[in-house]
Short mmCIF file of C-alpha atoms in Angstrom, two decimals:
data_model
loop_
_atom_site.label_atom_id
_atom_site.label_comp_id
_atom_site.label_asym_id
_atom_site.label_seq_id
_atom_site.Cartn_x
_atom_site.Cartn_y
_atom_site.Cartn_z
CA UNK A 922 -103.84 -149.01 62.45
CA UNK A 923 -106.80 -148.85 65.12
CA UNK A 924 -108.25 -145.49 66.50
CA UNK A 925 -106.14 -145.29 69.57
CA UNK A 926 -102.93 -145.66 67.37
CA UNK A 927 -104.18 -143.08 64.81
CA UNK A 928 -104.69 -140.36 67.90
CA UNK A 929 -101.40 -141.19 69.07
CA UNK A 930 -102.57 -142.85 72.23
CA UNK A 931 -100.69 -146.41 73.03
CA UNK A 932 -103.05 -149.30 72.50
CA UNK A 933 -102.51 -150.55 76.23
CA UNK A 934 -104.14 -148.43 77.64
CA UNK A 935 -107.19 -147.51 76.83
CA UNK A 936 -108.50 -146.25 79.63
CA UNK A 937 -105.90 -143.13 79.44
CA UNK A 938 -107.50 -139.61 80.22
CA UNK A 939 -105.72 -136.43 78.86
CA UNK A 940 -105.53 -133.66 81.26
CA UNK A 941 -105.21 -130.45 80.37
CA UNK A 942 -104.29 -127.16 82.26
CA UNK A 943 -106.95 -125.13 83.82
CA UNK A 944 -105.63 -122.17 83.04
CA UNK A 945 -105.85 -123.88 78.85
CA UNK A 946 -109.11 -124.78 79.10
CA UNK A 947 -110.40 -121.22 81.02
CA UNK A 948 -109.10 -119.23 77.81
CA UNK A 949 -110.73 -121.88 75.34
CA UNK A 950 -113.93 -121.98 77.32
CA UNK A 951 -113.79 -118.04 77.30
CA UNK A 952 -112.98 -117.18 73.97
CA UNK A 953 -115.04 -119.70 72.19
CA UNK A 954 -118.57 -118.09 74.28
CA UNK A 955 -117.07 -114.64 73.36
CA UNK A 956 -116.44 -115.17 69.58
CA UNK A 957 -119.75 -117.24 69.31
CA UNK A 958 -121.91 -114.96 70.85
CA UNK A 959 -123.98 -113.12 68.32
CA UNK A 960 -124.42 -109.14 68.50
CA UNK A 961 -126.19 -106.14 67.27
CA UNK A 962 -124.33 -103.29 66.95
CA UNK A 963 -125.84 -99.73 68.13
CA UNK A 964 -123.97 -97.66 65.10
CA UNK A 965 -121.53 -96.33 67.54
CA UNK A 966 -118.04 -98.07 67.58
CA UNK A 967 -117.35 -96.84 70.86
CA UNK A 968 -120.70 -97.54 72.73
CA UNK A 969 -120.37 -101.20 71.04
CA UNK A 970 -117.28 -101.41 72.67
CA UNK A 971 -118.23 -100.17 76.03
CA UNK A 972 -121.21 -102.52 76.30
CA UNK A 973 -118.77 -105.78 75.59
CA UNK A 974 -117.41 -107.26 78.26
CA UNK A 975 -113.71 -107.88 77.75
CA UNK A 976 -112.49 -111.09 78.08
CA UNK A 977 -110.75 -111.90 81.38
CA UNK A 978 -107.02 -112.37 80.79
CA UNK A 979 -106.96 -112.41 76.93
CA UNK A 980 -103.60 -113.65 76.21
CA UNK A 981 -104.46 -114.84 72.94
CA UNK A 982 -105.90 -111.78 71.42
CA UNK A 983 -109.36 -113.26 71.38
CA UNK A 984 -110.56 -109.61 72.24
CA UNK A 985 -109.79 -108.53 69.05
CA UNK A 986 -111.98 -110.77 67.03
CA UNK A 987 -115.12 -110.28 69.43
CA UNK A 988 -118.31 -109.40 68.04
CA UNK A 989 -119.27 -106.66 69.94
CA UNK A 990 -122.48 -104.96 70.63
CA UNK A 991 -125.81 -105.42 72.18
CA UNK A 992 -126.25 -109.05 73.07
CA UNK A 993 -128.22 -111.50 71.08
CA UNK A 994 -130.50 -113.50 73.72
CA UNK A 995 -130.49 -110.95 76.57
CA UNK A 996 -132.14 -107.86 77.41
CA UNK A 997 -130.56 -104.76 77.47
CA UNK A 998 -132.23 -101.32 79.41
CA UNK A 999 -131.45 -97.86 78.71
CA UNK A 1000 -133.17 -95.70 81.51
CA UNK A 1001 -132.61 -92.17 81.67
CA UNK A 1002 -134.53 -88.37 82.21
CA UNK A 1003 -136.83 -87.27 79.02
CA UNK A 1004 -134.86 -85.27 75.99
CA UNK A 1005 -131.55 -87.51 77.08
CA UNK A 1006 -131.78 -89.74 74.00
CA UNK A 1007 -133.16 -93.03 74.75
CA UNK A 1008 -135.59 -93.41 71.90
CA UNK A 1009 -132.34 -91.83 69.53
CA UNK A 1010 -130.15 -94.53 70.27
CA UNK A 1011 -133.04 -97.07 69.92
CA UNK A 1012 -133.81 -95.94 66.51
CA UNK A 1013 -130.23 -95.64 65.41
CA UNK A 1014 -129.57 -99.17 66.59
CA UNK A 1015 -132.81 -100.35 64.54
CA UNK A 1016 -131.56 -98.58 61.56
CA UNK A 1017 -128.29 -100.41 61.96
CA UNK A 1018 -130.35 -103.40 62.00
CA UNK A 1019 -132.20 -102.73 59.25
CA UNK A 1020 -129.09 -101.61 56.64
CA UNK A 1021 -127.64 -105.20 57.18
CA UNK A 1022 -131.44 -106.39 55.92
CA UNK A 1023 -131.93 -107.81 59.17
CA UNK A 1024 -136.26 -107.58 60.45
CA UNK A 1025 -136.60 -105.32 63.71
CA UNK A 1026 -139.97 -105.38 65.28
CA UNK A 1027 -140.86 -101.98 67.22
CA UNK A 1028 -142.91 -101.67 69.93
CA UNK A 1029 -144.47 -98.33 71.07
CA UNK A 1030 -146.18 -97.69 74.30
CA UNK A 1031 -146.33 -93.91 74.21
CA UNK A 1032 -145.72 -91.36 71.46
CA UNK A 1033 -145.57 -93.40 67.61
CA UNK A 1034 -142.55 -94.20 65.76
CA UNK A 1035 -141.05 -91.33 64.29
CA UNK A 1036 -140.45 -92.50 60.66
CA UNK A 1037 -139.24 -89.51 59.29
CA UNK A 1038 -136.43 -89.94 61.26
CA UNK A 1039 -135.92 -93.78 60.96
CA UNK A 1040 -135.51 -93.13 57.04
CA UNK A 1041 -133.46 -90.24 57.17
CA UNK A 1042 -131.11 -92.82 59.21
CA UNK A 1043 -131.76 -95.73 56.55
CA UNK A 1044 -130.54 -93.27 53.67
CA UNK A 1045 -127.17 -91.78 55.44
CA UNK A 1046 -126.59 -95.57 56.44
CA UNK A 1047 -127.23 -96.79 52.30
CA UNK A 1048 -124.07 -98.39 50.68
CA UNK A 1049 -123.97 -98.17 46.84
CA UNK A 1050 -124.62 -101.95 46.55
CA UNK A 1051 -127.58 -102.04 49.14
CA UNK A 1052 -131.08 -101.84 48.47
CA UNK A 1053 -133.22 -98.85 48.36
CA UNK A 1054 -133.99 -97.66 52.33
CA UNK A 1055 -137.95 -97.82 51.49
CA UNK A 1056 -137.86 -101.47 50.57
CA UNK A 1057 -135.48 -102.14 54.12
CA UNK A 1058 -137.77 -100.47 56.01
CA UNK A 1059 -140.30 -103.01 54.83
CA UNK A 1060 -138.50 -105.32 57.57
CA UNK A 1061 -139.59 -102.74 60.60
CA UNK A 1062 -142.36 -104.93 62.16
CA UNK A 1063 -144.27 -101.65 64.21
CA UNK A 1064 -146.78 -102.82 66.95
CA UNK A 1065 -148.65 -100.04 69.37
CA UNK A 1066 -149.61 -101.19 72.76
CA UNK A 1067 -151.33 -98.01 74.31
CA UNK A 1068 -152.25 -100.05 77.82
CA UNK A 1069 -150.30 -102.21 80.23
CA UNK A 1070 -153.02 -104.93 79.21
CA UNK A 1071 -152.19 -104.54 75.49
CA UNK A 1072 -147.94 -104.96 76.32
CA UNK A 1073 -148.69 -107.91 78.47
CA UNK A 1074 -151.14 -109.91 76.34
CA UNK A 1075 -148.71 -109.89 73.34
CA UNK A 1076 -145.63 -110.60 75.58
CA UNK A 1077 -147.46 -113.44 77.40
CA UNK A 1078 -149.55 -114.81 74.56
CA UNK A 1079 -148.09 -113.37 71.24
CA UNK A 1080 -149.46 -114.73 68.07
CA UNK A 1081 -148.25 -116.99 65.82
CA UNK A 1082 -144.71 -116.86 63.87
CA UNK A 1083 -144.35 -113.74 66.48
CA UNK A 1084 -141.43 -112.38 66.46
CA UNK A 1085 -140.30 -113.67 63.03
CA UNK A 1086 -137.37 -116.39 62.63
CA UNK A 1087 -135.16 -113.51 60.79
CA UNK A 1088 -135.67 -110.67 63.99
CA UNK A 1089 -132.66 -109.80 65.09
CA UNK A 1090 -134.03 -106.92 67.51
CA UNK A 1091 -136.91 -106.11 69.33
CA UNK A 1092 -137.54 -102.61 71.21
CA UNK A 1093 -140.06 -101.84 73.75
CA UNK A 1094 -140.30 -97.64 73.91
CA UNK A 1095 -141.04 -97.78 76.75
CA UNK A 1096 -141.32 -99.99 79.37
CA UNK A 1097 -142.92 -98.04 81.76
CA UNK A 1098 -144.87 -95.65 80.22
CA UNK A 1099 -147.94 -98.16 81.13
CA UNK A 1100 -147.13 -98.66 84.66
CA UNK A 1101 -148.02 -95.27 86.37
CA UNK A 1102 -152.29 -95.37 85.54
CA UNK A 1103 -152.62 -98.54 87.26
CA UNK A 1104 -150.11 -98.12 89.41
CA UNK A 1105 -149.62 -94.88 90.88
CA UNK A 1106 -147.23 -93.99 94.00
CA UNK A 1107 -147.90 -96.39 97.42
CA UNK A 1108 -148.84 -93.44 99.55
CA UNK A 1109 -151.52 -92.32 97.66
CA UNK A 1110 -152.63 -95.77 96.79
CA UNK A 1111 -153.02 -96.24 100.71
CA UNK A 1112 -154.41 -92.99 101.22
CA UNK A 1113 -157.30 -93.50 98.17
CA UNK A 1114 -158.00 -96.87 100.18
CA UNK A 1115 -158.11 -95.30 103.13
CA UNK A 1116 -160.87 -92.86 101.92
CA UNK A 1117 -163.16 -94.95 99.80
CA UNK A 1118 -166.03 -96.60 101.44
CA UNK A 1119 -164.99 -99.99 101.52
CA UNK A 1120 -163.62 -101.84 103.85
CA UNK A 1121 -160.25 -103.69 103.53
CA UNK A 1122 -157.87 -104.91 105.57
CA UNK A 1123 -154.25 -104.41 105.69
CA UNK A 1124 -153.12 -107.37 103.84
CA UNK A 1125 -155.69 -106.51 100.74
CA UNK A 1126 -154.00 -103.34 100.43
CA UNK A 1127 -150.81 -105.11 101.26
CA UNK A 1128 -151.56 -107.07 98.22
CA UNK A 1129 -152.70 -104.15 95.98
CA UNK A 1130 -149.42 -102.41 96.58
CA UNK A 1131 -147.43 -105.02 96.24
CA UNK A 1132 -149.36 -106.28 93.01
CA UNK A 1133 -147.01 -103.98 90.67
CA UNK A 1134 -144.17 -106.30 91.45
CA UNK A 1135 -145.75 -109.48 90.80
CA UNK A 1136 -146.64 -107.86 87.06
CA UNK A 1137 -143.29 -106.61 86.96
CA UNK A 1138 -141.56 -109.76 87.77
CA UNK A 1139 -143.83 -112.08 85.27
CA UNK A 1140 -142.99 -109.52 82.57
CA UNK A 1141 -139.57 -109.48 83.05
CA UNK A 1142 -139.02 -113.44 82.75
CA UNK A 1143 -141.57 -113.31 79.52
CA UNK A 1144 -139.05 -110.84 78.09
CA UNK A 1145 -136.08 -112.95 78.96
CA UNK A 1146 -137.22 -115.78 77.86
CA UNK A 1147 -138.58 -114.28 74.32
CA UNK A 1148 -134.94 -113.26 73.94
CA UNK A 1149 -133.14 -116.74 74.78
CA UNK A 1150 -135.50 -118.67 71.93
CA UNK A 1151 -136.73 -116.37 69.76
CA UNK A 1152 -134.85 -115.86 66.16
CA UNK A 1153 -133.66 -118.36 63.60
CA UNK A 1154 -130.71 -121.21 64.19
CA UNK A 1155 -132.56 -122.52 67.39
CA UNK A 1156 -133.52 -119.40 69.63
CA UNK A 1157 -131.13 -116.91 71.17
CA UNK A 1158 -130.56 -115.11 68.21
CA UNK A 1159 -132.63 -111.49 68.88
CA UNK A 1160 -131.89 -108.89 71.28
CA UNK A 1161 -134.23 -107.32 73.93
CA UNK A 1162 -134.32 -103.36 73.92
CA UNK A 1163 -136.20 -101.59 76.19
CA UNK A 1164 -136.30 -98.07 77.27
CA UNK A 1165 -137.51 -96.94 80.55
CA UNK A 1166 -138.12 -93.38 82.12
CA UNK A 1167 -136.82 -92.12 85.68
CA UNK A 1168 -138.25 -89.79 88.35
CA UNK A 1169 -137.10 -88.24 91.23
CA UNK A 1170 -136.68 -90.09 94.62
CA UNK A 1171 -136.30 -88.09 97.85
CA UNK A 1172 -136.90 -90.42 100.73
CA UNK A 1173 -134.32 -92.63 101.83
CA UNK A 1174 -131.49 -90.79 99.40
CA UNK A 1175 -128.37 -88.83 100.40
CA UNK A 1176 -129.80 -85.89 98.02
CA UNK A 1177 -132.66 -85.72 94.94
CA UNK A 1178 -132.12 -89.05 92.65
CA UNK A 1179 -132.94 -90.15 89.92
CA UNK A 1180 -134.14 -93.70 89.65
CA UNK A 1181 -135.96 -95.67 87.00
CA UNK A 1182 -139.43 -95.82 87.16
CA UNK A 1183 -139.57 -99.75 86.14
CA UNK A 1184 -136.98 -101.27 88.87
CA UNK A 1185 -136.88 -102.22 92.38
CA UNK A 1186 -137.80 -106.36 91.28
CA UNK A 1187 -135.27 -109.16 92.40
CA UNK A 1188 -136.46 -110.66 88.74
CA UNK A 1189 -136.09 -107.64 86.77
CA UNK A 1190 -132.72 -107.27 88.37
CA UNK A 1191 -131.82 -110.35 87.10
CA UNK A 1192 -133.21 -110.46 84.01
CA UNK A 1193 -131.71 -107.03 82.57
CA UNK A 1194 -127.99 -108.86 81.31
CA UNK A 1195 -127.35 -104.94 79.89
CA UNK A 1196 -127.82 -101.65 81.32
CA UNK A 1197 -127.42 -97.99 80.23
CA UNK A 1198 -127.92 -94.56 81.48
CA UNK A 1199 -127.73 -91.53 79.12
CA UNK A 1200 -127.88 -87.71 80.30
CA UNK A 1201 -126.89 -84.65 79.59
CA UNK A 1202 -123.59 -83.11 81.05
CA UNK A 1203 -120.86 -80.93 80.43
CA UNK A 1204 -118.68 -82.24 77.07
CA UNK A 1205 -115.38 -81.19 75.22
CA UNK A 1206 -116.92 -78.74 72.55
CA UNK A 1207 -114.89 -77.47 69.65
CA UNK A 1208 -117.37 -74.45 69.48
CA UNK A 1209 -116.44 -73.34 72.88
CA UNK A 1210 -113.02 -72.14 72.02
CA UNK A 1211 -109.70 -74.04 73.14
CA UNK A 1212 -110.24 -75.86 76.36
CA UNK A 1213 -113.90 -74.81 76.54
CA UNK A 1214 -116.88 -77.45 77.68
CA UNK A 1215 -120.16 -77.47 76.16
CA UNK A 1216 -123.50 -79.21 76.37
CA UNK A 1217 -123.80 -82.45 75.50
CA UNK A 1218 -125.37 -86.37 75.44
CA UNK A 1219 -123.80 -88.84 77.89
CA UNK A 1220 -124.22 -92.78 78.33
CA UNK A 1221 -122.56 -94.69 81.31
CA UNK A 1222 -122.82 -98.23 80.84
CA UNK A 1223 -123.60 -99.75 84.75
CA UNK A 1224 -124.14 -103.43 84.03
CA UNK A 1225 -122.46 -105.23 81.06
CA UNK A 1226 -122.40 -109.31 80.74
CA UNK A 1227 -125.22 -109.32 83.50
CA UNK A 1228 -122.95 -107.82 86.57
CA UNK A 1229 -122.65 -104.60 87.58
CA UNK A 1230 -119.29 -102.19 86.35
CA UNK A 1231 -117.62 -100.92 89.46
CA UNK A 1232 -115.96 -97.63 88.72
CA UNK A 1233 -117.02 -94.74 86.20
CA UNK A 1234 -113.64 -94.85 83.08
CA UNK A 1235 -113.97 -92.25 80.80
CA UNK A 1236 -113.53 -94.22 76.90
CA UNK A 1237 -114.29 -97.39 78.51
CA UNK A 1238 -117.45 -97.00 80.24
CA UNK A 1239 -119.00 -93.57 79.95
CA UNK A 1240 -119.39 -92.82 75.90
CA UNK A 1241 -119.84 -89.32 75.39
CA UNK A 1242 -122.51 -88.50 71.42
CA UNK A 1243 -124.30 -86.41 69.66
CA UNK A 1244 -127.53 -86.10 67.97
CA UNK A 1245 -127.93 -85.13 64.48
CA UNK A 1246 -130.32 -85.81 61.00
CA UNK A 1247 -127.97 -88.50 59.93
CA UNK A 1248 -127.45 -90.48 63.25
CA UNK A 1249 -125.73 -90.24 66.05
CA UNK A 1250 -121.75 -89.35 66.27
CA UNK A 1251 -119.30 -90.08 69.14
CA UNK A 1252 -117.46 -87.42 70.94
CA UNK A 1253 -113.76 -87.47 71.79
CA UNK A 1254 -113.84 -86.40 75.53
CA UNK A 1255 -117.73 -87.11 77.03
CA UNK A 1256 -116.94 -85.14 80.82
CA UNK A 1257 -114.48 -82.65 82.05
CA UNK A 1258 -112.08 -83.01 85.47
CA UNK A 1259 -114.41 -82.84 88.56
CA UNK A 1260 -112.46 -80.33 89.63
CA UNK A 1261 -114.12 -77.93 86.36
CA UNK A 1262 -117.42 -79.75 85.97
CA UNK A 1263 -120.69 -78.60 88.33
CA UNK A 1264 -122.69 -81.01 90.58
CA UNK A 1265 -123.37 -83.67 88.83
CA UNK A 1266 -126.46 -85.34 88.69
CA UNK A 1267 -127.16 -88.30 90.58
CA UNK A 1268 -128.27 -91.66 89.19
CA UNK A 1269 -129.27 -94.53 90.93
CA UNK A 1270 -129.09 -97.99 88.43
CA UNK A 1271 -130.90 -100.17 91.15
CA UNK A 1272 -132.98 -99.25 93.93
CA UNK A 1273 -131.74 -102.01 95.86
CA UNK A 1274 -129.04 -99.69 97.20
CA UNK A 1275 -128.46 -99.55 100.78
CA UNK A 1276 -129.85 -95.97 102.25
CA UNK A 1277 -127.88 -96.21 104.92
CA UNK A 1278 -124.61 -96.77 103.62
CA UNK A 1279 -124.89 -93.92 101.25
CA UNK A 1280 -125.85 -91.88 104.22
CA UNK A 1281 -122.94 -92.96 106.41
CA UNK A 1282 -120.37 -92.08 103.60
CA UNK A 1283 -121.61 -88.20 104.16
CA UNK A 1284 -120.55 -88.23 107.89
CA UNK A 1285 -117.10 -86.67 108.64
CA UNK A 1286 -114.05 -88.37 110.07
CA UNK A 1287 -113.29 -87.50 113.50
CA UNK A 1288 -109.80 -86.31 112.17
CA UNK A 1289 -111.34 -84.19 109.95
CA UNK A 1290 -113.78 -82.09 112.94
CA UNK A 1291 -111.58 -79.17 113.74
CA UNK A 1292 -110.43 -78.83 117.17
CA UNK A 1293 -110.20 -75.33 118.50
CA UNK A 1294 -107.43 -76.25 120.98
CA UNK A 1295 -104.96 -77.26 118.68
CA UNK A 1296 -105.19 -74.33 116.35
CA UNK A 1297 -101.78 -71.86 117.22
CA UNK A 1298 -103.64 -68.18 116.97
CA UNK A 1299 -106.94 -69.22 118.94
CA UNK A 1300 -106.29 -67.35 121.73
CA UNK A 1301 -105.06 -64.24 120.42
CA UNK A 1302 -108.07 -63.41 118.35
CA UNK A 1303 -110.17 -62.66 121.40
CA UNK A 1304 -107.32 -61.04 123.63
CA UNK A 1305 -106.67 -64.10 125.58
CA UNK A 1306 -103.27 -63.78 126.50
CA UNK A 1307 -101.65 -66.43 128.55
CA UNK A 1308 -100.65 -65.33 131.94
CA UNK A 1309 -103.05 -61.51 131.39
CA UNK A 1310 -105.61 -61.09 134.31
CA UNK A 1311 -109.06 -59.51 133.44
CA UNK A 1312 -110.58 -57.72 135.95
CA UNK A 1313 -114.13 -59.05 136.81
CA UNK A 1314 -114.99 -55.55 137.53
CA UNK A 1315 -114.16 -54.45 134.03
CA UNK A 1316 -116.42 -57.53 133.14
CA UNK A 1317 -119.20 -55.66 134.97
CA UNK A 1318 -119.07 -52.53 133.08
CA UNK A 1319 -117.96 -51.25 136.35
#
């Protein structure tokens, strides 16, 4: 029996290609990248699931055996106001690491890694048959980078066997805590130019403003490409965690919003496969009494399998949590009706939004501009009778 008899193929022609349906090949193609793709899970069931992206038209169940959470060989960004719990979920999600005796290497640009708390979460996560939480936290690889210079000469030029084959996770807290000293806002960049004693021209300080960018953009693709080949079995293995701060943008916003501080960069847009936004708002709280809403932790996923999530689901994409000694802890309903809730805050994932359609969704309908003529009573409230004559002496005082 030769090979094409053994396949089933008749021996006359050998030339034969099998075709097979599109629509076949789509759910194979799918479902093997989904199931193959390694994860790291954040300790929260739900926000694991919320940061997936389902599988498109998953007849098969493949959905089901996913691995979900934080992507292996992408970077993910959590951005977000101080005291919303950025650094919490980064911890909890290196603790996770950490149980499964996985290495995490930490990387702090701004206040140190609170340790305290990282073992607290390494005991409440110990199974009977796991080792002691002192000897897993020997796998916590904790690097301090107190200047942009320091971040970007061990992202650019890291030393050797750096990150380790067995890293699984790396987190940057945060990303642009270096920025702001040499980079402070454009306007007053222009305006200390302006006032010092040398001379420059406008594309110098063209240049100078627009330097932030350029660092921005080269430190973007370092960190996406540390993720794709970093880790053991031939790169891709470790995911990219970075936190990033927001502040307040007036100009050229419908209202007071609050963008990241590290954004605005056609590379970094591209680069960041993940993105979350945690805040506080208004939760379903047992404490308050039946019906009641309380304070509480909120993250919105806005970009999951590198495009952007159109609509705001409550359960799907907007994970309401908690803080507490042990971890973190999911709550059933994260944000009340809009009809019970108060203004909510604004956040803007990308500041590549369009002013001025944001500005043209605030203007009225013309069917919505009341008309004085057609309304029944108008008349009659200032003694306008139709068919009554007013004296013009009365008018007069006369």
């Amino acid at each position: 029996m030769n090979r094409l008899d053994f396949l089933g193929l008749p021996s006359q022609d050998p030339n034969r290609v099998i075709s097979f349906p599109a629509s076949q090949s789509l759910h194979a193609s799918t479902a093997s990248a989904a199931l193959g793709n390694k994860t790291v899970s954040t300790g929260l069931p739900q926000l694991d699931e919320a940061v997936t992206p389902p599988i498109e038209d998953d007849l098969q169940g493949f959905g089901d055996l996913q691995s979900k959470g934080l992507p292996c060989g992408h970077v993910t960004e959590i951005f977000g106001p101080p005291g919303a719990g950025k650094t919490a979920i980064a911890l909890h999600t290196a603790a996770t690491a950490l149980a499964k005796g996985e290495t995490v290497v930490w990387i702090d640009t701004g206040p140190p890694l609170p340790r305290r708390q990282l073992n607290r979460l390494l005991a409440a996560q110990q199974q009977p048959n796991q080792s002691d939480p002192s000897i897993q936290a020997k796998n916590l690889i904790h690097i301090h980078t107190p200047t942009l210079p320091h971040l970007l000469s061990l992202i650019h030029h890291p030393p050797p066997n750096f990150p380790p084959p067995s890293t699984t996770l790396l987190v940057v807290d945060s990303i642009s805590a270096p920025f702001p000293p040499y980079f402070p806002n454009p306007s007053d960049q222009r305006a200390a130019l302006s006032a010092s004693s040398q001379v420059h021209d406008k594309a110098h300080i063209q240049w100078l403003v627009n330097r932030k960018w350029n660092v921005l953009s080269d430190l973007a693709t370092q960190l996406a490409k540390l993720a794709s080949t970093a880790g053991g079995g031939g790169g891709g293995n470790m995911a990219v965690l970075v936190t990033n701060q927001t502040h307040t943008r007036i100009r050229g916003q419908v209202r007071a919003t609050l963008c990241p501080v590290v954004a605005g960069s056609a590379a970094w847009e591209s680069c960041v496969f993940t993105r979350m936004v945690v805040y506080q708002d208004f939760v379903k709280s047992e404490g308050e009494g039946e019906g009641g809403w309380g304070k509480g932790r909120v993250v919105e996923v806005m970009k999951r399998g590198g495009r952007v999530v159109r609509g705001r689901v409550v359960g799907d994409t907007v994970v309401g949590f908690g803080v507490s000694e042990d971890g973190l802890y999911a709550l059933d309903t994260p944000s009340p009706p809009q009809a019970e809730r108060p203004e909510q805050i604004v956040v803007e994932a990308s500041s590549t939004q369009n002013p001025e359609a944001s500005a043209s969704q605030r203007k009225r309908k013309a069917e919505e501009i009341a008309d004085s003529q057609d309304e029944e009573d108008s008349e009659g409230e200032f003694g306008w009778i139709q068919g009554e004559e007013v004296d013009a002496g009365s008018l007069d005082g006369n």
